[in-house]
Amino acid sequence: SQQGEEDPQALSIQEGENATMNCSYKTSINNLQWYRQNSGRGLVHLILIRSNEREKHSGRLRVTLDTSKKSSSLLITASRAADTASYFCATDAEAYGGSQGNLIFGKGTKLSVKP
Amino acid sequence: NAGVTQTPKFQVLKTGQSMTLQCAQDMNHEYMSWYRQDPGMGLRLIHYSVGAGITDQGEVPNGYNVSRSTTEDFPLRLLSAAPSQTSVYFCASSWTSSLSEQYFGPGTRLTVT
């Protein structure tokens, strides 16, 4: 069962442009996390946003959370070729009938940044 | 710190064989978990542990076994490998649970023929 669903599935942009990825989920959450995965590598944590937060920044990353719409977005500004990767959102499974303390991941957005 | 390490990086098994995927972390994390990643499926939780001596099932536990005898190690055993277990396996750890940042290992690519 998938809790978060990313949109779009794939995104191709030019270096310097902004990239926006969206994540929708189905039930109430405690927090939502974003991860990046470079090809053939493990996932790397980017940002965690709690349910009582609306926006969070980290360098060129900006994450928003709208709990009324059950959605989150990840914005990467001034993208670089090195940002080419898959991006996943993850929410705590408890709110989705799963066990407390576990994460449920979406299927990811594949971002390609062309030089 | 090495973080989360996994061995082997690649493995080919024949149907019916058994093997153990190793996972270790040196960050003194209480929570550890195993995921499998299949094309177009995202990550799915296999088993997890909230501390030494405590394990529980995730979303897709069938065909896998785990134990947690120490805080550092969390091996995943395939009891009788099947082609459906061909996947990339990731181990992750964190201080507590999904409420904290997860640290992932580099993965093990398993092929079952």
Short mmCIF file of C-alpha atoms in Angstrom, two decimals, chain A residues 12-104:
data_model
loop_
_atom_site.label_atom_id
_atom_site.label_comp_id
_atom_site.label_asym_id
_atom_site.label_seq_id
_atom_site.Cartn_x
_atom_site.Cartn_y
_atom_site.Cartn_z
CA SER A 12 12.99 17.06 -17.30
CA ILE A 13 14.30 20.62 -17.05
CA GLN A 14 17.30 22.74 -18.01
CA GLU A 15 19.99 23.75 -15.56
CA GLY A 16 19.07 26.94 -13.77
CA GLU A 17 15.34 26.31 -13.89
CA ASN A 18 13.24 25.52 -10.83
CA ALA A 19 11.84 22.03 -10.27
CA THR A 20 8.63 21.39 -8.38
CA MET A 21 7.48 17.98 -7.25
CA ASN A 22 4.25 17.24 -5.46
CA CYS A 23 3.21 14.58 -3.00
CA SER A 24 -0.32 13.70 -1.99
CA TYR A 25 -1.34 11.44 0.85
CA LYS A 26 -4.58 9.97 2.07
CA THR A 27 -4.87 10.25 5.84
CA SER A 28 -3.63 12.49 8.65
CA ILE A 29 0.10 12.35 9.34
CA ASN A 30 2.59 13.20 12.07
CA ASN A 31 5.27 14.29 9.65
CA LEU A 32 6.31 14.07 6.02
CA GLN A 33 9.83 13.54 4.77
CA TRP A 34 11.55 13.99 1.43
CA TYR A 35 14.43 11.81 0.24
CA ARG A 36 16.70 11.83 -2.78
CA GLN A 37 18.10 8.75 -4.51
CA ASN A 38 20.88 8.96 -7.05
CA SER A 39 20.99 6.15 -9.56
CA GLY A 40 22.27 2.94 -7.99
CA ARG A 41 22.61 4.46 -4.53
CA GLY A 42 20.75 4.51 -1.24
CA LEU A 43 18.27 7.17 -0.21
CA VAL A 44 19.46 10.39 1.38
CA HIS A 45 17.26 12.41 3.72
CA LEU A 46 16.52 15.96 2.56
CA ILE A 47 13.89 17.53 4.79
CA LEU A 48 11.39 16.52 7.47
CA ILE A 49 8.32 18.72 7.95
CA ARG A 50 5.96 18.21 10.86
CA SER A 51 2.20 18.36 10.58
CA ASN A 52 2.06 21.70 12.43
CA GLU A 53 4.57 23.32 10.05
CA ARG A 54 3.62 24.91 6.74
CA GLU A 55 6.98 25.61 5.13
CA LYS A 56 10.60 24.66 5.58
CA HIS A 57 13.80 25.64 3.81
CA SER A 58 17.17 24.01 3.43
CA GLY A 59 19.60 25.66 1.03
CA ARG A 60 18.00 25.56 -2.43
CA LEU A 61 15.19 23.32 -1.19
CA ARG A 62 11.80 24.57 -0.09
CA VAL A 63 9.11 22.23 1.21
CA THR A 64 5.52 23.19 1.85
CA LEU A 65 2.83 21.19 3.59
CA ASP A 66 -0.91 21.74 3.26
CA THR A 67 -2.66 19.41 5.66
CA SER A 68 -6.12 20.55 4.55
CA LYS A 69 -5.34 19.35 1.02
CA LYS A 70 -3.20 16.46 2.25
CA SER A 71 -0.37 17.50 -0.01
CA SER A 72 3.24 18.62 0.06
CA SER A 73 5.54 20.11 -2.53
CA LEU A 74 9.30 20.11 -2.92
CA LEU A 75 10.81 23.02 -4.81
CA ILE A 76 14.43 22.94 -5.97
CA THR A 77 15.54 26.38 -7.09
CA ALA A 78 18.27 27.10 -9.64
CA SER A 79 18.67 23.41 -10.42
CA ARG A 80 22.00 21.85 -11.33
CA ALA A 81 22.91 18.73 -13.28
CA ALA A 82 23.92 17.18 -9.94
CA ASP A 83 20.28 17.40 -8.82
CA THR A 84 19.43 14.66 -11.32
CA ALA A 85 17.95 11.91 -9.14
CA SER A 86 14.70 10.35 -7.98
CA TYR A 87 12.85 12.14 -5.19
CA PHE A 88 10.55 10.36 -2.77
CA CYS A 89 8.13 11.56 -0.15
CA ALA A 90 7.49 9.41 2.89
CA THR A 91 4.89 9.61 5.62
CA ASP A 92 4.51 7.80 8.90
CA ALA A 93 2.59 4.57 8.47
CA GLU A 94 0.55 4.80 11.67
CA ALA A 95 -1.96 7.13 10.08
CA TYR A 96 -2.43 4.66 7.26
CA GLY A 97 -3.25 1.68 9.41
CA GLY A 98 0.36 0.58 9.60
CA SER A 99 2.63 0.09 12.54
CA GLN A 100 3.74 3.07 14.58
CA GLY A 101 7.19 4.29 13.77
CA ASN A 102 7.39 3.10 10.19
CA LEU A 103 7.55 5.04 6.96
CA ILE A 104 5.55 4.51 3.81
#
